[in-house]
Amino acid sequence: MGRALKTSLVSIADGRARGDWSGEFRLSGTVADVEIRFLVDESGGEYLFRLRRTAQVPREAYAAPTAGILAEIRLLARSGTARFVVTTDPSALGHEILPHLPEILLDPSWRSIYVHARDRPEASQAFSHRLSNDGSTWSAELDSLRGFRFDVVTADLEGGEPTWAANALDVASVAFLLWASGGDVKPAYHAGVRWHLHAVRRADGHMEWSLNPLLV
């Protein structure tokens, strides 16, 4: 249940009503600060709830790719074909960085959702949805998110038989699927993924990125 909103602002721009609020969201004893945006046009109205971070993410820990890689990713995103397998070295970096990929690689205004199946500290740093522990239900659970029409989905469902890949791609037009380095990428390829994004964090903290066609 949400508490009373603290501040509000409603404006009209280009014939559309917009609202911005901040407040608290309470559920089962958990309290979270949220930012709420409202947009209504001829197709209807929509509320977007986003967790407000209490601390800034250390940007130096997630250095962006080179300008060339960023430009290619953004071009793919605008074309509607931005579907990536994401691998990292070390592997723990993938769980850590995945929720931040939309803001690192794309415009922060893109509506994104982080999907995961385990309790992760990073889940509090993004709009996220936790799936059940039963991998056999992931496909159906991902299908239930399609109606929200997110711009970007980041899926941390590494491990097990990835029969969920095609369903994850249906959640948003841009998708980043975390994959085990050296794992079989054929399920992702057959689902429609055509790009492989790889990130390496060196011992000194320096990050290197590469973007290549996904090969099977």
Coordinates of C-alpha atoms in Angstrom, one line a residue:
M1 CA 0.0 0.0 0.0
G2 CA 1.4 3.4 -0.9
R3 CA 1.5 6.3 1.5
A4 CA 0.5 9.9 0.8
L5 CA 2.6 11.5 -1.9
K6 CA 5.0 14.2 -0.7
T7 CA 5.1 16.5 -3.7
S8 CA 3.3 16.8 -7.0
L9 CA 3.6 18.7 -10.3
V10 CA 1.2 18.3 -13.2
S11 CA 1.8 20.0 -16.5
I12 CA 0.4 20.0 -20.0
A13 CA 2.9 19.7 -22.9
D14 CA 2.1 18.9 -26.5
G15 CA -1.5 18.2 -25.5
R16 CA -0.5 15.5 -23.0
A17 CA -0.9 15.6 -19.2
R18 CA 2.2 14.7 -17.2
G19 CA 2.6 14.3 -13.5
D20 CA 5.7 13.9 -11.3
W21 CA 5.5 12.9 -7.6
S22 CA 7.8 11.5 -4.9
G23 CA 6.5 9.3 -2.0
E24 CA 6.9 6.1 0.0
F25 CA 5.7 2.6 -1.0
R26 CA 4.9 0.1 1.8
L27 CA 4.5 -3.6 1.3
S28 CA 4.7 -6.3 4.0
G29 CA 6.7 -4.2 6.3
T30 CA 9.1 -3.0 3.5
V31 CA 9.4 0.7 2.9
A32 CA 10.9 2.2 -0.2
D33 CA 11.2 5.7 -1.5
V34 CA 9.8 6.0 -5.0
E35 CA 9.5 8.4 -7.9
I36 CA 6.1 8.3 -9.7
R37 CA 5.6 9.5 -13.2
F38 CA 2.2 9.8 -14.9
L39 CA 1.5 10.3 -18.6
V40 CA -1.8 10.3 -20.4
D41 CA -2.6 10.7 -24.1
E42 CA -5.2 9.5 -26.6
S43 CA -4.2 5.9 -25.9
G44 CA -4.8 6.0 -22.2
G45 CA -2.9 6.7 -18.9
E46 CA 0.2 5.1 -17.4
Y47 CA 1.9 5.3 -14.0
L48 CA 5.6 4.4 -13.7
F49 CA 7.0 3.7 -10.3
R50 CA 10.8 3.8 -9.9
L51 CA 12.9 3.2 -6.8
R52 CA 14.8 6.3 -5.7
R53 CA 18.4 5.4 -4.9
T54 CA 19.7 6.4 -1.5
A55 CA 23.3 6.4 -2.8
Q56 CA 24.8 7.0 -6.2
V57 CA 26.2 4.0 -8.1
P58 CA 30.0 4.3 -8.3
R59 CA 30.3 5.3 -11.9
E60 CA 34.1 4.5 -12.0
A61 CA 33.2 0.8 -11.3
Y62 CA 31.1 0.7 -14.5
A63 CA 33.0 2.6 -17.1
A64 CA 31.1 2.8 -20.4
P65 CA 32.3 1.2 -23.6
T66 CA 34.1 3.2 -26.3
A67 CA 32.1 5.7 -28.3
G68 CA 32.0 3.4 -31.3
I69 CA 30.5 0.5 -29.3
L70 CA 28.0 2.8 -27.6
A71 CA 26.9 4.3 -31.0
E72 CA 26.4 0.8 -32.5
I73 CA 24.3 -0.4 -29.5
R74 CA 22.2 2.8 -29.6
L75 CA 21.7 2.4 -33.4
L76 CA 20.6 -1.2 -32.9
A77 CA 18.2 -0.1 -30.1
R78 CA 16.6 2.5 -32.3
S79 CA 16.2 0.0 -35.1
G80 CA 14.4 -2.4 -32.8
T81 CA 16.9 -5.3 -33.2
A82 CA 18.9 -4.7 -30.0
R83 CA 19.0 -8.2 -28.5
F84 CA 22.2 -9.2 -26.7
V85 CA 23.8 -12.1 -24.9
V86 CA 25.9 -10.6 -22.1
T87 CA 29.0 -12.4 -20.7
T88 CA 31.5 -11.0 -18.2
D89 CA 34.9 -11.8 -16.7
P90 CA 34.8 -12.4 -13.8
S91 CA 31.4 -14.0 -13.9
A92 CA 30.2 -12.2 -10.8
L93 CA 30.5 -8.9 -12.7
G94 CA 27.5 -9.9 -14.8
H95 CA 25.1 -10.1 -11.8
E96 CA 26.5 -6.8 -10.5
I97 CA 26.4 -4.8 -13.7
L98 CA 23.3 -6.1 -15.5
P99 CA 20.7 -3.8 -13.8
H100 CA 22.8 -0.8 -14.7
L101 CA 23.2 -1.6 -18.4
P102 CA 20.2 0.6 -19.6
E103 CA 21.6 3.7 -18.0
I104 CA 25.2 2.9 -19.0
L105 CA 24.4 2.1 -22.6
L106 CA 21.1 3.9 -23.4
D107 CA 19.2 7.0 -22.5
P108 CA 18.1 6.8 -18.8
S109 CA 14.5 7.8 -19.9
W110 CA 14.0 4.4 -21.5
R111 CA 11.6 2.3 -19.4
S112 CA 13.5 -0.7 -18.2
I113 CA 12.9 -3.8 -16.0
Y114 CA 15.5 -6.0 -14.3
V115 CA 14.3 -9.7 -14.1
H116 CA 16.1 -12.1 -11.8
A117 CA 15.4 -15.4 -10.0
R118 CA 17.6 -15.0 -6.9
D119 CA 17.8 -12.4 -4.1
R120 CA 20.4 -9.9 -5.4
P121 CA 21.6 -6.7 -3.7
E122 CA 21.5 -5.1 -7.1
A123 CA 17.7 -5.5 -7.3
S124 CA 17.2 -2.5 -5.1
Q125 CA 19.0 -0.3 -7.6
A126 CA 16.6 -0.8 -10.5
F127 CA 13.0 -1.4 -11.2
S128 CA 13.0 -5.2 -10.8
H129 CA 10.9 -8.3 -10.7
R130 CA 11.9 -11.5 -9.0
L131 CA 10.7 -14.8 -10.7
S132 CA 10.0 -18.0 -8.8
N133 CA 12.7 -20.5 -7.9
D134 CA 11.1 -23.0 -10.3
G135 CA 12.7 -22.5 -13.7
S136 CA 9.9 -24.4 -15.5
T137 CA 7.6 -21.5 -14.8
W138 CA 9.9 -18.7 -16.0
S139 CA 8.5 -18.6 -19.5
A140 CA 4.9 -18.1 -18.3
E141 CA 6.1 -15.5 -15.7
L142 CA 7.9 -13.6 -18.4
D143 CA 4.9 -13.7 -20.7
S144 CA 2.9 -11.9 -18.0
L145 CA 5.2 -8.9 -18.3
R146 CA 4.6 -8.3 -22.0
G147 CA 1.6 -6.1 -21.4
F148 CA 3.6 -3.5 -19.6
R149 CA 5.5 -2.7 -22.9
F150 CA 8.9 -2.0 -21.4
D151 CA 11.6 -0.5 -23.6
V152 CA 14.4 -2.6 -22.1
V153 CA 14.6 -5.8 -20.2
T154 CA 17.8 -7.1 -18.5
A155 CA 17.4 -10.8 -17.5
D156 CA 19.7 -12.4 -14.9
L157 CA 18.4 -16.0 -15.3
E158 CA 21.7 -17.6 -15.9
G159 CA 21.9 -21.3 -15.3
G160 CA 19.7 -24.3 -16.2
E161 CA 18.1 -25.0 -19.6
P162 CA 17.4 -21.5 -21.0
T163 CA 14.1 -22.3 -22.6
W164 CA 13.0 -18.9 -21.3
A165 CA 15.1 -16.9 -23.8
A166 CA 12.4 -16.3 -26.4
N167 CA 9.9 -15.2 -23.7
A168 CA 12.4 -12.8 -22.3
L169 CA 12.8 -11.2 -25.7
D170 CA 9.1 -10.5 -25.9
V171 CA 9.1 -8.4 -22.7
A172 CA 10.8 -5.4 -24.4
S173 CA 12.2 -4.4 -27.8
V174 CA 15.7 -4.2 -26.3
A175 CA 17.0 -7.1 -24.3
F176 CA 20.2 -8.1 -22.5
L177 CA 20.3 -11.7 -21.4
L178 CA 23.1 -12.7 -19.0
W179 CA 24.8 -15.8 -20.1
A180 CA 27.6 -18.0 -18.7
S181 CA 30.9 -17.4 -20.5
G182 CA 31.6 -20.5 -22.6
G183 CA 28.0 -21.7 -22.3
D184 CA 25.9 -22.9 -25.2
V185 CA 24.5 -19.8 -26.9
K186 CA 22.3 -21.8 -29.4
P187 CA 19.1 -21.3 -27.4
A188 CA 19.6 -17.6 -27.4
Y189 CA 20.5 -17.5 -31.1
H190 CA 17.4 -19.6 -32.1
A191 CA 15.3 -17.2 -30.0
G192 CA 16.5 -14.3 -32.1
V193 CA 19.6 -12.9 -30.3
R194 CA 22.2 -11.8 -32.8
W195 CA 24.8 -9.9 -30.7
H196 CA 27.3 -10.8 -28.0
L197 CA 28.3 -8.1 -25.5
H198 CA 31.3 -9.0 -23.4
A199 CA 32.7 -7.0 -20.4
V200 CA 36.0 -7.6 -18.6
R201 CA 37.1 -6.0 -15.4
R202 CA 40.8 -6.1 -14.8
A203 CA 42.5 -6.5 -11.5
D204 CA 43.2 -2.8 -11.4
G205 CA 39.4 -2.1 -11.9
H206 CA 39.8 -1.0 -15.6
M207 CA 36.9 -2.2 -17.7
E208 CA 37.0 -3.3 -21.3
W209 CA 34.0 -4.0 -23.6
S210 CA 33.6 -5.8 -26.9
L211 CA 30.6 -6.2 -29.2
N212 CA 30.4 -8.9 -31.9
P213 CA 27.9 -10.9 -33.9
L214 CA 26.7 -13.9 -31.9
L215 CA 28.2 -17.0 -33.4
V216 CA 26.9 -20.5 -33.0

